[in-house]
Amino acid sequence: MTSATQRNLDAVRRYTAGDHDAAVLAPDSAFVDVTTGRRWTGANEIAAMLDGMYRVAFDARVEEPRLVADEDAVVLEATFVGRHIGEFAGVAATGAEVRVPLVVVYDLADGVIHGARIHFDVASFLRQVG
C-alpha cells in the first residue's frame, strides 16, 4: 500500500469513527446523495445532514464497515442500523428497527476528503417500514 493510500484510509477511518471529524474535510468538500441528487457543501452543511440522518430521522450507527482504498478514493461498504424516529423519505416515524445497505465513495487527496457520493438504499428502508 502506498503512503498516499494509507493517508486516505486513515483519514476516512478518522472521519467515520464517532462524530465525523470535520478536520479531515476540505473547506469546499461536497457530499452528494446519488439517488436524489441532493448536495451538501462545506463542513457545516455536511454535519447537519449527518446529524439529521443519525440523530433526527434515525437513532442510528454503521455496522460491518468495510473499507477499500487507493490513492484517490476510499469506498465504505456498511450497514446503516437504527430505529426510525423521525420523518424520512416522506415516511413519518415508525419506531421500526431498520438495516439499510450503505455505500459511500470518498474522493481524497493527501488524506483530505474533497467529496463523497452516498448510495443509501431507500427501497430497502421502505420495505422495512411498510
CSV table of N, CA and C in Angstrom, one decimal:
chain,number,residue,atom,x,y,z
A,1,MET,N,0.8,-1.2,0.0
A,1,MET,CA,0.0,0.0,0.0
A,1,MET,C,0.9,1.2,0.0
A,2,THR,N,0.6,2.2,-0.9
A,2,THR,CA,1.4,3.4,-0.9
A,2,THR,C,1.1,4.3,0.3
A,3,SER,N,2.0,5.2,0.5
A,3,SER,CA,1.7,6.2,1.6
A,3,SER,C,0.5,7.0,1.4
A,4,ALA,N,0.2,7.4,0.1
A,4,ALA,CA,-1.0,8.2,-0.2
A,4,ALA,C,-2.2,7.4,0.1
A,5,THR,N,-2.2,6.1,-0.3
A,5,THR,CA,-3.4,5.3,0.0
A,5,THR,C,-3.6,5.1,1.5
A,6,GLN,N,-2.5,4.9,2.3
A,6,GLN,CA,-2.6,4.8,3.7
A,6,GLN,C,-3.1,6.1,4.4
A,7,ARG,N,-2.7,7.3,3.9
A,7,ARG,CA,-3.2,8.5,4.4
A,7,ARG,C,-4.7,8.7,4.2
A,8,ASN,N,-5.1,8.3,3.0
A,8,ASN,CA,-6.5,8.4,2.6
A,8,ASN,C,-7.4,7.4,3.5
A,9,LEU,N,-6.9,6.2,3.7
A,9,LEU,CA,-7.6,5.2,4.5
A,9,LEU,C,-7.6,5.7,6.0
A,10,ASP,N,-6.5,6.3,6.5
A,10,ASP,CA,-6.5,6.8,7.8
A,10,ASP,C,-7.5,7.9,8.0
A,11,ALA,N,-7.6,8.8,7.0
A,11,ALA,CA,-8.5,10.0,7.1
A,11,ALA,C,-9.9,9.5,7.1
A,12,VAL,N,-10.3,8.5,6.3
A,12,VAL,CA,-11.7,8.0,6.3
A,12,VAL,C,-12.0,7.3,7.6
A,13,ARG,N,-11.1,6.5,8.1
A,13,ARG,CA,-11.3,5.9,9.4
A,13,ARG,C,-11.5,6.9,10.5
A,14,ARG,N,-10.7,8.0,10.5
A,14,ARG,CA,-10.9,9.1,11.5
A,14,ARG,C,-12.2,9.7,11.3
A,15,TYR,N,-12.6,10.0,10.0
A,15,TYR,CA,-13.9,10.7,9.8
A,15,TYR,C,-15.1,9.8,10.2
A,16,THR,N,-15.0,8.5,9.9
A,16,THR,CA,-16.2,7.7,10.1
A,16,THR,C,-16.3,7.1,11.6
A,17,ALA,N,-15.2,7.3,12.4
A,17,ALA,CA,-15.2,6.9,13.8
A,17,ALA,C,-15.9,7.9,14.6
A,18,GLY,N,-17.0,7.6,15.2
A,18,GLY,CA,-17.6,8.5,16.2
A,18,GLY,C,-18.4,9.7,15.5
A,19,ASP,N,-18.0,10.9,15.7
A,19,ASP,CA,-18.8,12.1,15.3
A,19,ASP,C,-18.3,12.7,14.0
A,20,HIS,N,-17.8,12.1,13.1
A,20,HIS,CA,-17.4,12.6,11.8
A,20,HIS,C,-16.5,13.9,12.0
A,21,ASP,N,-15.3,13.7,12.2
A,21,ASP,CA,-14.3,14.7,12.5
A,21,ASP,C,-14.1,15.6,11.2
A,22,ALA,N,-14.6,16.8,11.3
A,22,ALA,CA,-14.6,17.7,10.2
A,22,ALA,C,-13.2,18.2,9.8
A,23,ALA,N,-12.2,18.0,10.7
A,23,ALA,CA,-10.9,18.4,10.4
A,23,ALA,C,-10.3,17.7,9.2
A,24,VAL,N,-10.8,16.6,8.7
A,24,VAL,CA,-10.3,15.9,7.6
A,24,VAL,C,-11.1,16.3,6.3
A,25,LEU,N,-12.0,17.2,6.4
A,25,LEU,CA,-12.8,17.7,5.2
A,25,LEU,C,-12.1,18.9,4.6
A,26,ALA,N,-12.0,19.0,3.3
A,26,ALA,CA,-11.6,20.2,2.6
A,26,ALA,C,-12.7,21.3,2.8
A,27,PRO,N,-12.3,22.5,2.9
A,27,PRO,CA,-13.3,23.6,3.1
A,27,PRO,C,-14.5,23.6,2.1
A,28,ASP,N,-14.2,23.2,0.9
A,28,ASP,CA,-15.2,23.2,-0.2
A,28,ASP,C,-15.7,21.8,-0.5
A,29,SER,N,-15.5,20.9,0.4
A,29,SER,CA,-16.0,19.5,0.2
A,29,SER,C,-17.5,19.4,-0.1
A,30,ALA,N,-17.9,18.5,-0.9
A,30,ALA,CA,-19.3,18.3,-1.2
A,30,ALA,C,-19.7,16.8,-1.2
A,31,PHE,N,-20.8,16.6,-0.5
A,31,PHE,CA,-21.3,15.2,-0.5
A,31,PHE,C,-22.6,15.2,-1.3
A,32,VAL,N,-22.8,14.2,-2.1
A,32,VAL,CA,-24.0,14.1,-3.0
A,32,VAL,C,-24.7,12.8,-2.7
A,33,ASP,N,-26.0,12.8,-2.5
A,33,ASP,CA,-26.9,11.6,-2.5
A,33,ASP,C,-27.1,11.2,-3.9
A,34,VAL,N,-26.6,10.1,-4.4
A,34,VAL,CA,-26.7,9.8,-5.8
A,34,VAL,C,-28.2,9.4,-6.2
A,35,THR,N,-29.0,9.0,-5.2
A,35,THR,CA,-30.4,8.7,-5.5
A,35,THR,C,-31.2,9.9,-5.8
A,36,THR,N,-31.0,10.9,-5.0
A,36,THR,CA,-31.9,12.1,-5.1
A,36,THR,C,-31.2,13.3,-5.9
A,37,GLY,N,-29.9,13.3,-5.9
A,37,GLY,CA,-29.1,14.4,-6.5
A,37,GLY,C,-28.9,15.5,-5.5
A,38,ARG,N,-29.4,15.3,-4.3
A,38,ARG,CA,-29.2,16.4,-3.3
A,38,ARG,C,-27.7,16.5,-2.9
A,39,ARG,N,-27.3,17.8,-2.7
A,39,ARG,CA,-25.9,18.1,-2.4
A,39,ARG,C,-25.7,18.9,-1.2
A,40,TRP,N,-24.7,18.6,-0.4
A,40,TRP,CA,-24.3,19.4,0.8
A,40,TRP,C,-22.9,19.8,0.6
A,41,THR,N,-22.6,21.1,0.8
A,41,THR,CA,-21.3,21.6,0.6
A,41,THR,C,-20.7,22.3,1.9
A,42,GLY,N,-19.5,21.9,2.2
A,42,GLY,CA,-18.9,22.5,3.4
A,42,GLY,C,-19.2,21.7,4.6
A,43,ALA,N,-18.3,21.9,5.6
A,43,ALA,CA,-18.4,21.1,6.9
A,43,ALA,C,-19.7,21.3,7.6
A,44,ASN,N,-20.3,22.5,7.6
A,44,ASN,CA,-21.5,22.7,8.4
A,44,ASN,C,-22.7,22.0,7.7
A,45,GLU,N,-22.8,22.2,6.4
A,45,GLU,CA,-24.0,21.5,5.7
A,45,GLU,C,-23.8,20.0,5.9
A,46,ILE,N,-22.6,19.5,5.7
A,46,ILE,CA,-22.4,18.0,5.8
A,46,ILE,C,-22.7,17.5,7.2
A,47,ALA,N,-22.3,18.3,8.2
A,47,ALA,CA,-22.5,17.9,9.6
A,47,ALA,C,-24.0,17.9,9.9
A,48,ALA,N,-24.8,18.9,9.4
A,48,ALA,CA,-26.2,19.0,9.6
A,48,ALA,C,-26.9,17.8,8.9
A,49,MET,N,-26.5,17.4,7.7
A,49,MET,CA,-27.1,16.3,7.0
A,49,MET,C,-26.9,15.0,7.8
A,50,LEU,N,-25.6,14.8,8.3
A,50,LEU,CA,-25.3,13.6,9.0
A,50,LEU,C,-26.1,13.5,10.4
A,51,ASP,N,-26.2,14.7,11.0
A,51,ASP,CA,-27.0,14.7,12.3
A,51,ASP,C,-28.4,14.4,12.0
A,52,GLY,N,-28.9,14.9,10.9
A,52,GLY,CA,-30.3,14.6,10.5
A,52,GLY,C,-30.5,13.1,10.3
A,53,MET,N,-29.6,12.4,9.7
A,53,MET,CA,-29.7,11.0,9.4
A,53,MET,C,-29.5,10.2,10.7
A,54,TYR,N,-28.4,10.5,11.5
A,54,TYR,CA,-28.1,9.6,12.6
A,54,TYR,C,-28.8,9.9,13.9
A,55,ARG,N,-29.3,11.2,14.0
A,55,ARG,CA,-29.9,11.5,15.3
A,55,ARG,C,-31.4,12.1,15.2
A,56,VAL,N,-31.8,12.5,14.0
A,56,VAL,CA,-33.1,13.1,13.9
A,56,VAL,C,-34.1,12.1,13.2
A,57,ALA,N,-33.8,11.7,12.0
A,57,ALA,CA,-34.6,10.7,11.3
A,57,ALA,C,-34.4,9.3,11.9
A,58,PHE,N,-33.2,9.0,12.4
A,58,PHE,CA,-32.9,7.7,12.9
A,58,PHE,C,-32.1,7.9,14.2
A,59,ASP,N,-32.1,6.9,15.1
A,59,ASP,CA,-31.2,6.8,16.1
A,59,ASP,C,-30.3,5.6,15.6
A,60,ALA,N,-29.2,6.0,15.0
A,60,ALA,CA,-28.5,5.0,14.1
A,60,ALA,C,-27.0,5.0,14.3
A,61,ARG,N,-26.4,4.0,13.7
A,61,ARG,CA,-25.0,3.7,13.7
A,61,ARG,C,-24.7,2.9,12.4
A,62,VAL,N,-23.4,2.8,12.1
A,62,VAL,CA,-22.9,2.0,11.0
A,62,VAL,C,-22.3,0.7,11.6
A,63,GLU,N,-22.7,-0.4,11.0
A,63,GLU,CA,-22.2,-1.7,11.4
A,63,GLU,C,-21.5,-2.4,10.2
A,64,GLU,N,-20.6,-3.3,10.5
A,64,GLU,CA,-20.0,-4.1,9.5
A,64,GLU,C,-19.2,-3.3,8.4
A,65,PRO,N,-18.5,-2.2,8.8
A,65,PRO,CA,-17.9,-1.4,7.8
A,65,PRO,C,-16.7,-2.2,7.1
A,66,ARG,N,-16.6,-2.0,5.8
A,66,ARG,CA,-15.5,-2.5,5.0
A,66,ARG,C,-15.0,-1.3,4.2
A,67,LEU,N,-13.7,-1.1,4.3
A,67,LEU,CA,-13.1,0.0,3.5
A,67,LEU,C,-12.1,-0.6,2.5
A,68,VAL,N,-12.2,0.0,1.3
A,68,VAL,CA,-11.3,-0.3,0.2
A,68,VAL,C,-10.7,1.0,-0.3
A,69,ALA,N,-9.4,1.1,-0.4
A,69,ALA,CA,-8.7,2.4,-0.6
A,69,ALA,C,-7.7,2.3,-1.8
A,70,ASP,N,-7.5,3.4,-2.4
A,70,ASP,CA,-6.4,3.6,-3.4
A,70,ASP,C,-5.9,5.1,-3.2
A,71,GLU,N,-5.1,5.5,-4.1
A,71,GLU,CA,-4.5,6.9,-4.0
A,71,GLU,C,-5.5,8.0,-4.2
A,72,ASP,N,-6.7,7.8,-4.7
A,72,ASP,CA,-7.6,8.9,-5.0
A,72,ASP,C,-9.0,8.7,-4.2
A,73,ALA,N,-9.3,7.5,-3.7
A,73,ALA,CA,-10.6,7.3,-3.1
A,73,ALA,C,-10.6,6.2,-2.1
A,74,VAL,N,-11.6,6.3,-1.2
A,74,VAL,CA,-11.8,5.2,-0.3
A,74,VAL,C,-13.3,4.9,-0.4
A,75,VAL,N,-13.6,3.6,-0.5
A,75,VAL,CA,-15.0,3.2,-0.5
A,75,VAL,C,-15.4,2.5,0.8
A,76,LEU,N,-16.5,3.0,1.4
A,76,LEU,CA,-17.0,2.4,2.6
A,76,LEU,C,-18.3,1.6,2.2
A,77,GLU,N,-18.3,0.3,2.5
A,77,GLU,CA,-19.5,-0.5,2.4
A,77,GLU,C,-19.9,-0.9,3.8
A,78,ALA,N,-21.1,-0.7,4.2
A,78,ALA,CA,-21.6,-1.0,5.5
A,78,ALA,C,-23.1,-1.2,5.6
A,79,THR,N,-23.5,-1.4,6.8
A,79,THR,CA,-25.0,-1.5,7.0
A,79,THR,C,-25.3,-0.4,8.0
A,80,PHE,N,-26.3,0.5,7.6
A,80,PHE,CA,-26.8,1.5,8.4
A,80,PHE,C,-27.9,0.9,9.3
A,81,VAL,N,-27.7,1.0,10.6
A,81,VAL,CA,-28.6,0.2,11.5
A,81,VAL,C,-29.2,1.2,12.5
A,82,GLY,N,-30.5,1.2,12.7
A,82,GLY,CA,-31.1,2.1,13.7
A,82,GLY,C,-32.6,2.0,13.8
A,83,ARG,N,-33.1,2.8,14.7
A,83,ARG,CA,-34.6,3.0,14.9
A,83,ARG,C,-35.0,4.2,14.2
A,84,HIS,N,-36.1,4.1,13.4
A,84,HIS,CA,-36.7,5.2,12.6
A,84,HIS,C,-37.5,6.0,13.6
A,85,ILE,N,-36.9,7.2,14.0
A,85,ILE,CA,-37.5,8.1,15.0
A,85,ILE,C,-38.1,9.4,14.4
A,86,GLY,N,-37.9,9.7,13.2
A,86,GLY,CA,-38.3,10.9,12.6
A,86,GLY,C,-38.6,10.8,11.1
A,87,GLU,N,-39.3,11.7,10.5
A,87,GLU,CA,-39.6,11.7,9.1
A,87,GLU,C,-38.4,11.4,8.2
A,88,PHE,N,-38.6,10.5,7.3
A,88,PHE,CA,-37.5,10.2,6.3
A,88,PHE,C,-38.2,9.7,5.0
A,89,ALA,N,-37.8,10.2,3.9
A,89,ALA,CA,-38.3,9.8,2.6
A,89,ALA,C,-39.8,9.8,2.6
A,90,GLY,N,-40.4,10.9,3.2
A,90,GLY,CA,-41.8,11.0,3.2
A,90,GLY,C,-42.6,10.1,4.2
A,91,VAL,N,-41.8,9.3,5.0
A,91,VAL,CA,-42.5,8.4,5.9
A,91,VAL,C,-42.3,9.0,7.3
A,92,ALA,N,-43.4,9.2,8.0
A,92,ALA,CA,-43.3,9.6,9.4
A,92,ALA,C,-42.7,8.5,10.3
A,93,ALA,N,-42.2,8.9,11.4
A,93,ALA,CA,-41.5,8.0,12.3
A,93,ALA,C,-42.4,6.8,12.6
A,94,THR,N,-41.8,5.6,12.5
A,94,THR,CA,-42.5,4.3,12.7
A,94,THR,C,-42.0,3.6,14.0
A,95,GLY,N,-40.8,4.0,14.5
A,95,GLY,CA,-40.2,3.3,15.6
A,95,GLY,C,-39.6,1.9,15.2
A,96,ALA,N,-39.6,1.6,13.9
A,96,ALA,CA,-39.1,0.3,13.4
A,96,ALA,C,-37.6,0.3,13.4
A,97,GLU,N,-37.0,-0.8,13.7
A,97,GLU,CA,-35.6,-1.0,13.6
A,97,GLU,C,-35.3,-1.4,12.1
A,98,VAL,N,-34.4,-0.7,11.5
A,98,VAL,CA,-34.0,-0.9,10.1
A,98,VAL,C,-32.6,-1.2,10.0
A,99,ARG,N,-32.3,-2.0,8.9
A,99,ARG,CA,-30.9,-2.3,8.5
A,99,ARG,C,-30.9,-2.0,7.0
A,100,VAL,N,-30.1,-1.0,6.6
A,100,VAL,CA,-30.1,-0.5,5.2
A,100,VAL,C,-28.7,-0.5,4.7
A,101,PRO,N,-28.5,-1.2,3.5
A,101,PRO,CA,-27.2,-1.2,2.8
A,101,PRO,C,-26.8,0.3,2.5
A,102,LEU,N,-25.5,0.5,2.8
A,102,LEU,CA,-24.9,1.9,2.6
A,102,LEU,C,-23.6,1.7,1.9
A,103,VAL,N,-23.3,2.5,0.9
A,103,VAL,CA,-22.0,2.6,0.3
A,103,VAL,C,-21.7,4.1,0.1
A,104,VAL,N,-20.5,4.5,0.5
A,104,VAL,CA,-20.1,5.9,0.4
A,104,VAL,C,-18.7,5.8,-0.3
A,105,VAL,N,-18.6,6.6,-1.4
A,105,VAL,CA,-17.3,6.7,-2.1
A,105,VAL,C,-16.8,8.0,-1.8
A,106,TYR,N,-15.7,8.1,-1.1
A,106,TYR,CA,-15.0,9.3,-0.7
A,106,TYR,C,-13.9,9.6,-1.7
A,107,ASP,N,-13.8,10.8,-2.2
A,107,ASP,CA,-12.7,11.3,-3.0
A,107,ASP,C,-11.8,12.1,-2.1
A,108,LEU,N,-10.5,11.7,-2.2
A,108,LEU,CA,-9.5,12.3,-1.3
A,108,LEU,C,-8.2,12.7,-2.1
A,109,ALA,N,-7.5,13.6,-1.5
A,109,ALA,CA,-6.2,14.0,-2.0
A,109,ALA,C,-5.3,14.3,-0.7
A,110,ASP,N,-4.2,13.6,-0.6
A,110,ASP,CA,-3.3,13.8,0.6
A,110,ASP,C,-4.0,13.7,1.9
A,111,GLY,N,-4.9,12.7,2.1
A,111,GLY,CA,-5.6,12.5,3.3
A,111,GLY,C,-6.6,13.5,3.7
A,112,VAL,N,-7.1,14.3,2.7
A,112,VAL,CA,-8.2,15.2,2.9
A,112,VAL,C,-9.4,14.8,2.0
A,113,ILE,N,-10.6,14.8,2.6
A,113,ILE,CA,-11.8,14.4,1.9
A,113,ILE,C,-12.3,15.6,1.1
A,114,HIS,N,-12.4,15.5,-0.2
A,114,HIS,CA,-12.9,16.6,-1.0
A,114,HIS,C,-14.4,16.4,-1.5
A,115,GLY,N,-14.8,15.1,-1.4
A,115,GLY,CA,-16.2,14.9,-1.7
A,115,GLY,C,-16.6,13.4,-1.4
A,116,ALA,N,-17.9,13.2,-1.5
A,116,ALA,CA,-18.4,11.8,-1.3
A,116,ALA,C,-19.7,11.7,-2.1
A,117,ARG,N,-19.8,10.4,-2.6
A,117,ARG,CA,-21.1,10.0,-3.2
A,117,ARG,C,-21.7,9.0,-2.3
A,118,ILE,N,-23.0,9.3,-1.9
A,118,ILE,CA,-23.6,8.4,-0.9
A,118,ILE,C,-24.7,7.6,-1.6
A,119,HIS,N,-24.6,6.3,-1.4
A,119,HIS,CA,-25.6,5.3,-2.0
A,119,HIS,C,-26.3,4.7,-0.8
A,120,PHE,N,-27.5,5.2,-0.5
A,120,PHE,CA,-28.3,4.7,0.6
A,120,PHE,C,-29.5,4.1,0.0
A,121,ASP,N,-29.7,2.8,0.3
A,121,ASP,CA,-30.8,2.0,-0.3
A,121,ASP,C,-32.2,2.3,0.3
A,122,VAL,N,-32.8,3.4,-0.3
A,122,VAL,CA,-34.1,3.8,0.2
A,122,VAL,C,-35.1,2.8,0.0
A,123,ALA,N,-35.1,2.0,-1.0
A,123,ALA,CA,-36.1,0.9,-1.3
A,123,ALA,C,-36.0,-0.1,-0.1
A,124,SER,N,-34.8,-0.4,0.4
A,124,SER,CA,-34.7,-1.3,1.5
A,124,SER,C,-35.4,-0.7,2.7
A,125,PHE,N,-35.1,0.5,3.0
A,125,PHE,CA,-35.8,1.2,4.1
A,125,PHE,C,-37.3,1.1,4.0
A,126,LEU,N,-37.8,1.5,2.8
A,126,LEU,CA,-39.3,1.5,2.6
A,126,LEU,C,-39.9,0.1,2.8
A,127,ARG,N,-39.2,-1.0,2.4
A,127,ARG,CA,-39.7,-2.3,2.6
A,127,ARG,C,-39.8,-2.6,4.1
A,128,GLN,N,-38.9,-2.1,4.9
A,128,GLN,CA,-38.8,-2.5,6.3
A,128,GLN,C,-39.8,-1.7,7.1
A,129,VAL,N,-40.2,-0.5,6.7
A,129,VAL,CA,-41.2,0.3,7.4
A,129,VAL,C,-42.6,0.1,6.9
A,130,GLY,N,-42.8,-0.7,5.9
A,130,GLY,CA,-44.1,-1.0,5.3
A,130,GLY,C,-44.7,0.1,4.5
